[in-house]
Short mmCIF file of C-alpha atoms in Angstrom, two decimals:
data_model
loop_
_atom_site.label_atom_id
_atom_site.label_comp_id
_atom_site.label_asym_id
_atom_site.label_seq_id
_atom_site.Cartn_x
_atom_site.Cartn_y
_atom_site.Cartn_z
CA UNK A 1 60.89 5.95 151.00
CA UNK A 2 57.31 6.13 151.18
CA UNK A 3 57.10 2.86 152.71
CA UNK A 4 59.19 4.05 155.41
CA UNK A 5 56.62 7.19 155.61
CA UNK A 6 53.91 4.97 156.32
CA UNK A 7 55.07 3.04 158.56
CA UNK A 8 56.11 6.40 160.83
CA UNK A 9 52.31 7.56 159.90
CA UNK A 10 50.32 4.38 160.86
CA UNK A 11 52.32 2.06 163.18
CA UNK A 12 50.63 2.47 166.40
CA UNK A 13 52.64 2.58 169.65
CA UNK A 14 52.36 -0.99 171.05
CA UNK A 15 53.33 -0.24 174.98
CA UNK A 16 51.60 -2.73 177.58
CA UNK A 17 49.89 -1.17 180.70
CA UNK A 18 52.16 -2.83 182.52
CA UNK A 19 55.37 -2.48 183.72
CA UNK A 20 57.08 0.65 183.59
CA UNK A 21 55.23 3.19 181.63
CA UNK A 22 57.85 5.74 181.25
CA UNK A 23 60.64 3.09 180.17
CA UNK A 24 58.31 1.78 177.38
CA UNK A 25 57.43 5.06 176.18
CA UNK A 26 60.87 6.38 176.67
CA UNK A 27 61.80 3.53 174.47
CA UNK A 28 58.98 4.21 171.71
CA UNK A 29 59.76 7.76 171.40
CA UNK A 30 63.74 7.03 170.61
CA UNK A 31 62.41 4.10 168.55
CA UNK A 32 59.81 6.78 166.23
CA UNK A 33 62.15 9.78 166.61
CA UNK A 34 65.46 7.79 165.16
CA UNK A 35 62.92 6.34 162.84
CA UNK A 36 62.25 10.07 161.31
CA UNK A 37 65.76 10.90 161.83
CA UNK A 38 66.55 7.55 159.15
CA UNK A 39 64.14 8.72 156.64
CA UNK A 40 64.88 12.54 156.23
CA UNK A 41 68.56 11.62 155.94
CA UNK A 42 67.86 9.13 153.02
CA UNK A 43 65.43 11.91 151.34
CA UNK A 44 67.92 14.37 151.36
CA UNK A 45 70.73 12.08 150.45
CA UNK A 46 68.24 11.34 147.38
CA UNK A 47 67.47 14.64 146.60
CA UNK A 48 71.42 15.80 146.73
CA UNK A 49 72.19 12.69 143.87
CA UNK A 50 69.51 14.30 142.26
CA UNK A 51 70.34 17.93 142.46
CA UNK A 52 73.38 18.22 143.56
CA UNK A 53 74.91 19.09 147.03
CA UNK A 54 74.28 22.77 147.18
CA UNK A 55 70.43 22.31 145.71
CA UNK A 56 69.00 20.20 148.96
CA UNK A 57 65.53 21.78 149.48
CA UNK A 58 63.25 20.06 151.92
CA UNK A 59 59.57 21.10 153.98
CA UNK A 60 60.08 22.53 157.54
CA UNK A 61 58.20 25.09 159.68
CA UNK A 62 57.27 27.69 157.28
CA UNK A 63 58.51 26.12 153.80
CA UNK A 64 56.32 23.26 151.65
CA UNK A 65 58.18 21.64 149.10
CA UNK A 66 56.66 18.96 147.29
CA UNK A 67 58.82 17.13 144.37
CA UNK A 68 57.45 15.70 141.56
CA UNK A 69 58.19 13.77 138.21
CA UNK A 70 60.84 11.52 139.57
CA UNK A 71 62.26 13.89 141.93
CA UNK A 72 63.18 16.20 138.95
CA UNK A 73 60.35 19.11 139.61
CA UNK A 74 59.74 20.91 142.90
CA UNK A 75 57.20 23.47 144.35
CA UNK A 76 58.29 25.55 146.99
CA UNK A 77 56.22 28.07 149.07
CA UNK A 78 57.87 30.12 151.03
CA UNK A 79 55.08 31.32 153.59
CA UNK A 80 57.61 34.14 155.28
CA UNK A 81 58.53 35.68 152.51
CA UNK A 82 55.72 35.35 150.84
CA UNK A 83 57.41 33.83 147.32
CA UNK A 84 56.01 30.35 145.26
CA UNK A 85 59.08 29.21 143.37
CA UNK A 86 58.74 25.82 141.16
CA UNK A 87 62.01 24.71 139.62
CA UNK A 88 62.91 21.83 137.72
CA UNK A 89 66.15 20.29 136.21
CA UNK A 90 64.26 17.99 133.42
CA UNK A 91 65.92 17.87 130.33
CA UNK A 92 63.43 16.22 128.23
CA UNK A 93 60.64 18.77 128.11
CA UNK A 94 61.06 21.35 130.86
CA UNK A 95 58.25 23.39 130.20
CA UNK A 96 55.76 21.14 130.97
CA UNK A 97 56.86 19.90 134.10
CA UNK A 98 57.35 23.37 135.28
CA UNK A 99 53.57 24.01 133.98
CA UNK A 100 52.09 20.94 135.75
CA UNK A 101 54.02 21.41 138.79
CA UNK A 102 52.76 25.33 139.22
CA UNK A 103 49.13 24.29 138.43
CA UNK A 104 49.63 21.15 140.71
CA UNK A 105 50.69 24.03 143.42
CA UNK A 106 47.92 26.48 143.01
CA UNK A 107 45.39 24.15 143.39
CA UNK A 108 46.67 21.79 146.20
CA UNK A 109 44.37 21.98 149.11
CA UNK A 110 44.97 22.69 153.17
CA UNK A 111 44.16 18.95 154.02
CA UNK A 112 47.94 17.71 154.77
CA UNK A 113 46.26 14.02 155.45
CA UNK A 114 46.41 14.42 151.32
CA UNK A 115 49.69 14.97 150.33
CA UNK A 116 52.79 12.71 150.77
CA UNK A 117 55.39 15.39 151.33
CA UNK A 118 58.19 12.60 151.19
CA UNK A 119 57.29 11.45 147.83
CA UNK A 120 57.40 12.61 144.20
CA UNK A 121 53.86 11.30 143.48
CA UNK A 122 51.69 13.92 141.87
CA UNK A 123 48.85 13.17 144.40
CA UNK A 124 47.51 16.56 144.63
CA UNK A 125 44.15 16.47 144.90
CA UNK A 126 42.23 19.57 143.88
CA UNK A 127 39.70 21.14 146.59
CA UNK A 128 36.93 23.21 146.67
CA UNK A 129 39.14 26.65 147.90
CA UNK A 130 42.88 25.90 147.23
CA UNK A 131 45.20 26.29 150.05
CA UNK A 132 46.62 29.78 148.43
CA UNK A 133 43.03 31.16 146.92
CA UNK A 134 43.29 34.86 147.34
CA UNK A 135 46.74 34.83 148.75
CA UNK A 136 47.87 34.23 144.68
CA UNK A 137 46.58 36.50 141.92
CA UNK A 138 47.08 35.60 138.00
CA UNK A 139 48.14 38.29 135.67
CA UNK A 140 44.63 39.74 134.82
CA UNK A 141 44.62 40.16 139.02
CA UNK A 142 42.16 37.49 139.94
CA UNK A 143 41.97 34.70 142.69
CA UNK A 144 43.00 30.95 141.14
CA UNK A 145 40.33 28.67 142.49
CA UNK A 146 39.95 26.63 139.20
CA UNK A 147 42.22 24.68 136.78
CA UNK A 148 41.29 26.34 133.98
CA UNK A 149 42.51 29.83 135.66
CA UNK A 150 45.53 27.89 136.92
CA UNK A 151 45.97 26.53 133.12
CA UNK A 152 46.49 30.12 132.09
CA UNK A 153 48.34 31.56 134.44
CA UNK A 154 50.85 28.62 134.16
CA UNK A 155 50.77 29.24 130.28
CA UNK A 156 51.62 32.91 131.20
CA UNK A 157 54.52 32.00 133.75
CA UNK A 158 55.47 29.98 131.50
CA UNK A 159 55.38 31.82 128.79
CA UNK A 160 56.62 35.49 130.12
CA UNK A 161 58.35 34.53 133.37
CA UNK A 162 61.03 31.90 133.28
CA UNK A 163 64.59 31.97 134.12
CA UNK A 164 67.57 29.76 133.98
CA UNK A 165 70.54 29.09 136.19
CA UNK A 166 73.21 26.62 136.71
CA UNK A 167 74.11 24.90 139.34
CA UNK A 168 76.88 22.43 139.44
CA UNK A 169 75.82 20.02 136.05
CA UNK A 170 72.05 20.98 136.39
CA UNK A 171 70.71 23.71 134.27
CA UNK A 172 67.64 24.61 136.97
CA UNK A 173 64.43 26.20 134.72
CA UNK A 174 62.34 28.20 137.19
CA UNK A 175 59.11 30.73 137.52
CA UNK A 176 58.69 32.51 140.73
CA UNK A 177 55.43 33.89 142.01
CA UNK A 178 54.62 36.74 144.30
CA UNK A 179 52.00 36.03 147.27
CA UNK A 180 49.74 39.36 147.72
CA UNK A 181 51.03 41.51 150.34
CA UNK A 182 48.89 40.63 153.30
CA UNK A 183 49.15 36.96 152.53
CA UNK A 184 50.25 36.15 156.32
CA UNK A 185 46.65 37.74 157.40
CA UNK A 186 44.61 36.14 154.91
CA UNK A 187 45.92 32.62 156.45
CA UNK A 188 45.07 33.53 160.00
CA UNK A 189 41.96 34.70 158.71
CA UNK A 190 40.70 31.27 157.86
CA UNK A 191 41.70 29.81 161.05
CA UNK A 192 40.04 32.44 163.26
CA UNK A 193 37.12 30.31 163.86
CA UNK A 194 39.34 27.21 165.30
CA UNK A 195 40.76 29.58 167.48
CA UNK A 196 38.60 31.15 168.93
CA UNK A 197 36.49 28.02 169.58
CA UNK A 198 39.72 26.61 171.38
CA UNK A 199 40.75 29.92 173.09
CA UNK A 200 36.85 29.82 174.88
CA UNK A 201 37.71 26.31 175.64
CA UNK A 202 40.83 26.19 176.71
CA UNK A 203 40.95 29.65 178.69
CA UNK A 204 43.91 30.95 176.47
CA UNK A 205 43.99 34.10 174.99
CA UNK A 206 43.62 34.13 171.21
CA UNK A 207 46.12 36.84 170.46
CA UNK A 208 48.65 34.41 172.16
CA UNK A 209 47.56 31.25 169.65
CA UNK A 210 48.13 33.63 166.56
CA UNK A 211 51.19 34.60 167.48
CA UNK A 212 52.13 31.19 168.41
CA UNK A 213 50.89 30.32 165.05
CA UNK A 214 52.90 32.79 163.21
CA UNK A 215 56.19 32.31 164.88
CA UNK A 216 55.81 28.32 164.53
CA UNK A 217 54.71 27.89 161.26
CA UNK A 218 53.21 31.21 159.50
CA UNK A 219 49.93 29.61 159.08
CA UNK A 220 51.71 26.86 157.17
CA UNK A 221 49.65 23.63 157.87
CA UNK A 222 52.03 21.81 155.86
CA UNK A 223 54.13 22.86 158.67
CA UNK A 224 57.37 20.40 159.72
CA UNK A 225 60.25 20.28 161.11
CA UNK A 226 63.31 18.49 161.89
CA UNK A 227 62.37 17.75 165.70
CA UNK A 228 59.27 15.97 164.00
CA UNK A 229 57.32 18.71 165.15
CA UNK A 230 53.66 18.99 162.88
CA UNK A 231 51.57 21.64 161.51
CA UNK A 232 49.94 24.63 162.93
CA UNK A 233 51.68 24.75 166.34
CA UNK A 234 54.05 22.93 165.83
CA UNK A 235 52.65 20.32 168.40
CA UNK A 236 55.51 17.17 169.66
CA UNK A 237 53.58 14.00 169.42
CA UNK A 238 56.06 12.65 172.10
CA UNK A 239 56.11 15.60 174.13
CA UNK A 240 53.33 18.00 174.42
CA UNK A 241 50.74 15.55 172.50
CA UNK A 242 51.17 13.04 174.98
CA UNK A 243 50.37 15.43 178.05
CA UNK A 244 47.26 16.74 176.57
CA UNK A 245 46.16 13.05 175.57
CA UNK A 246 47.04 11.89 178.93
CA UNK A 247 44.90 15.07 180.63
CA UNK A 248 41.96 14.00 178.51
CA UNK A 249 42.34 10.69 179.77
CA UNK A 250 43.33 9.24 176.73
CA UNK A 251 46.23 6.63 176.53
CA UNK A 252 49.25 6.78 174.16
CA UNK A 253 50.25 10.00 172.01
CA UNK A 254 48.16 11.68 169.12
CA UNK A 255 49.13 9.90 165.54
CA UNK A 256 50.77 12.55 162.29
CA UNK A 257 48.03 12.23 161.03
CA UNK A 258 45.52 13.47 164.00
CA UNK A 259 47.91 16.59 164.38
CA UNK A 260 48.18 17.70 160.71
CA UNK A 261 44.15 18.28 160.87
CA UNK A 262 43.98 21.76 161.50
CA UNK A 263 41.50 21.82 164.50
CA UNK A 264 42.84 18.55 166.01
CA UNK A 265 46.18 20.83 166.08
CA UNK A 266 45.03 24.11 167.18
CA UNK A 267 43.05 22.14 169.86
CA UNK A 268 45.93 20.29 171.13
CA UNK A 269 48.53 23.63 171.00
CA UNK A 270 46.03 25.44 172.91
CA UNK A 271 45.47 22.74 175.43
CA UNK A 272 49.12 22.59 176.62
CA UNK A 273 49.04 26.50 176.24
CA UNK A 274 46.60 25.79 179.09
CA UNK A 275 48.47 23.22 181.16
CA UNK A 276 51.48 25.15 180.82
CA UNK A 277 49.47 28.41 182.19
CA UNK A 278 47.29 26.68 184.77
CA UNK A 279 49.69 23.72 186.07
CA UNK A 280 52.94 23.50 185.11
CA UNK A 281 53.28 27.47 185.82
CA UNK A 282 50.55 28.19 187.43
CA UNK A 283 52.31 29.38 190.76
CA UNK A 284 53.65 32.27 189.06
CA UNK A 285 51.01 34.60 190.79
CA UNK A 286 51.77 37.74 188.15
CA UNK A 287 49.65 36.78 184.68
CA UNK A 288 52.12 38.97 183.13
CA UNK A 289 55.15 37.01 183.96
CA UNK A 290 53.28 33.97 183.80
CA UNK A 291 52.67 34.46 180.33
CA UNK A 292 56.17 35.59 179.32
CA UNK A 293 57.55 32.02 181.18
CA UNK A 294 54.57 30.30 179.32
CA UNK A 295 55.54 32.03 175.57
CA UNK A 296 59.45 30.42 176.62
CA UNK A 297 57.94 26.95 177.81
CA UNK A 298 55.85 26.22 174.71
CA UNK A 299 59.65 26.45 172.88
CA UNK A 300 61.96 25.12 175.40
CA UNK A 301 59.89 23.26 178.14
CA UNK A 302 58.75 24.26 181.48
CA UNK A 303 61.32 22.81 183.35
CA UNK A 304 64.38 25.03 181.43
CA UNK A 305 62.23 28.15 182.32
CA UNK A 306 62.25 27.37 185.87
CA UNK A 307 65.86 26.42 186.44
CA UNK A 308 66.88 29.96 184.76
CA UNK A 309 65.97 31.13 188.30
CA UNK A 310 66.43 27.82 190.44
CA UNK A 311 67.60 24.35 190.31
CA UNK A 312 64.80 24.27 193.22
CA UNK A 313 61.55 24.16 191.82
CA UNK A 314 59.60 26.03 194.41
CA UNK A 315 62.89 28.41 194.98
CA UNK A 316 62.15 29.35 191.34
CA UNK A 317 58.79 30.56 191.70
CA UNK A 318 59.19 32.43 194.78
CA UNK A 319 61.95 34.48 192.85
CA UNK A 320 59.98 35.31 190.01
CA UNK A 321 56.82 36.26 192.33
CA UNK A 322 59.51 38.60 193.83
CA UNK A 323 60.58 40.07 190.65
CA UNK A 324 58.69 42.51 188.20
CA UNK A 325 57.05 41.50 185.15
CA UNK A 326 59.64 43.24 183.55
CA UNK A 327 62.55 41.81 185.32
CA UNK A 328 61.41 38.70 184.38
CA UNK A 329 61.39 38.73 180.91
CA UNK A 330 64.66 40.42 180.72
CA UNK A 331 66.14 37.51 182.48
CA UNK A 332 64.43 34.79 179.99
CA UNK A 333 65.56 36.86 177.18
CA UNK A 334 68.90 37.25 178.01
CA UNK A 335 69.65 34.44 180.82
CA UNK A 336 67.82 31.22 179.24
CA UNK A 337 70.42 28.57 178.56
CA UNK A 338 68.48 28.44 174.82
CA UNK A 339 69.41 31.26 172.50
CA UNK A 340 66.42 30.08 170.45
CA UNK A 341 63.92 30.10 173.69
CA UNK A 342 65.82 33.27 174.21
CA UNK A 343 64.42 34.73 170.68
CA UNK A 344 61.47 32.83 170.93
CA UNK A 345 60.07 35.18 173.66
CA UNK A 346 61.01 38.22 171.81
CA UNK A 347 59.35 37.61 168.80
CA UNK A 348 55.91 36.11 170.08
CA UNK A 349 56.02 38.66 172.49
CA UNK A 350 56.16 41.44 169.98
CA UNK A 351 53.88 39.28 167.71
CA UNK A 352 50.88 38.77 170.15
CA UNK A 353 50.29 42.83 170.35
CA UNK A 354 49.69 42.70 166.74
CA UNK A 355 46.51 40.58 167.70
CA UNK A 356 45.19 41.78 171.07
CA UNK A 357 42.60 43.99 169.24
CA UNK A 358 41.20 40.61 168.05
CA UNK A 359 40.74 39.24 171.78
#
């Protein structure tokens, strides 16, 4: 499995500069996306012999889960809801793999480049300020930066908080922790200054990152999903990383590794922000249904936005330059082939007011 990982993570793409360009990368981006496709279906193959059909659990968007000791231990942060849940089906000596695996979670960093999420090695490595410091308190109500803190408040959870289910054969041992209330702020917090240094560059407003932010991943910068979309923004390698490479006159497509830094990936989100504001949709003369079509491109593409009005490209604009702001986003909400682009428009829509005081 983690072979498989690194090969996804460090092959480069080997396309000649002749030829046809688009065939060869055409062929590279089935070639990597089937390749992802291969090794999520063995993980959670592996992790339903383990667990048992009903007990799959892997990252995406807004969820990290990290297993450990053989597969038999997992972390999960839930960054919606705001919940840390670490379960484990050991029979040996569950206890202590529950205690190792919570201390292993409040202490894991926000460097993704760190931690093989496909793997059950215990490679956490512990940083400076943890991923969740201040966003977890112990039971004495204090942050968890160090691991003697995180000793005893996993002797605590331990201790005071653990519960017991079954599921199928498995008896599943488990401590659940509550994030503090404004957890979702506290993460956009400590991004603020990569935004704003790529909303100055890039001629996007900042509201409109955060809320991109929030709807892709919730701050997550674990952040995956089953498109092999990565971290913040949930930035395409094949799609939307290739574009912005290709504007900055660079060759090829950014590697996992590039996009799960947190600046590389607010930089490159914001820069096809921009390309979908300035180029791709830049016709639409009304900023206010430009940005509405721009919110439902970053999800579904600027081409799917266009044909809700025309299969004629230039037909489409010159409707919505006829329509109101309004009209417009009544149509993409309710007309867009995409029931997710659809929602998607809603909810960064009513996310981005949230943040216009910070613009």
């Amino acid at each position: 499995m983690k072979k498989i990982l690194a090969l996804l993570v460090i092959a480069p793409m080997l396309i000649s500069c002749s030829g046809s360009k688009k065939d060869q990368f055409n062929e590279a981006y089935v070639k990597d996306t089937n390749g992802f496709d291969i090794l999520m279906g063995q993980f959670a193959h592996n992790i339903e012999n383990i667990w048992g059909m009903n007990e799959v659990l892997i990252a995406g968007p807004k969820d990290y889960v990290k297993y450990s000791d053989q597969y038999y231990t997992r972390s999960h942060i839930n960054f919606d809801a705001g919940t840390i849940t670490i379960e484990t089906i050991s029979g040996t000596d569950p206890a202590a793999s529950l205690r190792q695996a919570i201390i292993s979670t409040l202490l894991v960093g926000d460097d993704p480049g760190n931690v093989d999420l496909y793997s059950d090695a215990n490679d956490i490595q512990i940083s400076r300020e943890p991923m969740l410091y201040g966003q977890v308190l112990d039971n004495t109500g204090q942050p968890i930066r160090w691991i003697g803190r995180a000793n005893s408040f996993a002797d605590y959870l331990v201790q005071n908080k653990l519960m017991r289910r079954q599921s199928g054969m498995h008896i599943i041992y488990s401590v659940t922790i509550q994030m503090v209330p404004n957890h979702l702020n506290k993460r956009a917090h400590k991004y603020l200054p990569m935004i704003r240094e790529a909303s100055a560059k890039y001629g996007v407003d900042q509201s409109l990152i955060l809320a991109i932010m929030q709807t892709e991943s919730a701050f997550n910068p674990y952040a995956v999903s089953n498109a092999d979309a990565l971290g913040l923004m949930q930035v395409v390698q094949h799609t939307a990383g290739v574009d912005v490479f290709k504007s900055e006159g660079k060759w090829g497509k950014p590697s996992r590794s590039y996009l799960f830094d947190p600046q590389n990936n607010i930089n490159t989100g914001t820069a096809y922000l921009a390309m979908l504001q300035n180029v791709y949709l830049g016709n639409i003369d009304n900023p206010t249904s430009r940005r509405y079509a721009v919110i439902t491109a970053y999800n579904g593409g600027a081409g799917s936005v266009l044909r809700v009005f025309s299969q004629n490209k230039a037909q489409a604009f010159n409707i919505i330059n006829n329509m109101a702001p309004g009209d417009v986003y009544t149509t993409l909400t309710t007309k867009h082939p995409s029931a997710e682009s659809r929602r998607y428009l809603y909810k960064v829509n009513n996310t981005q007011r949230s943040y216009r005081r910070l613009d």
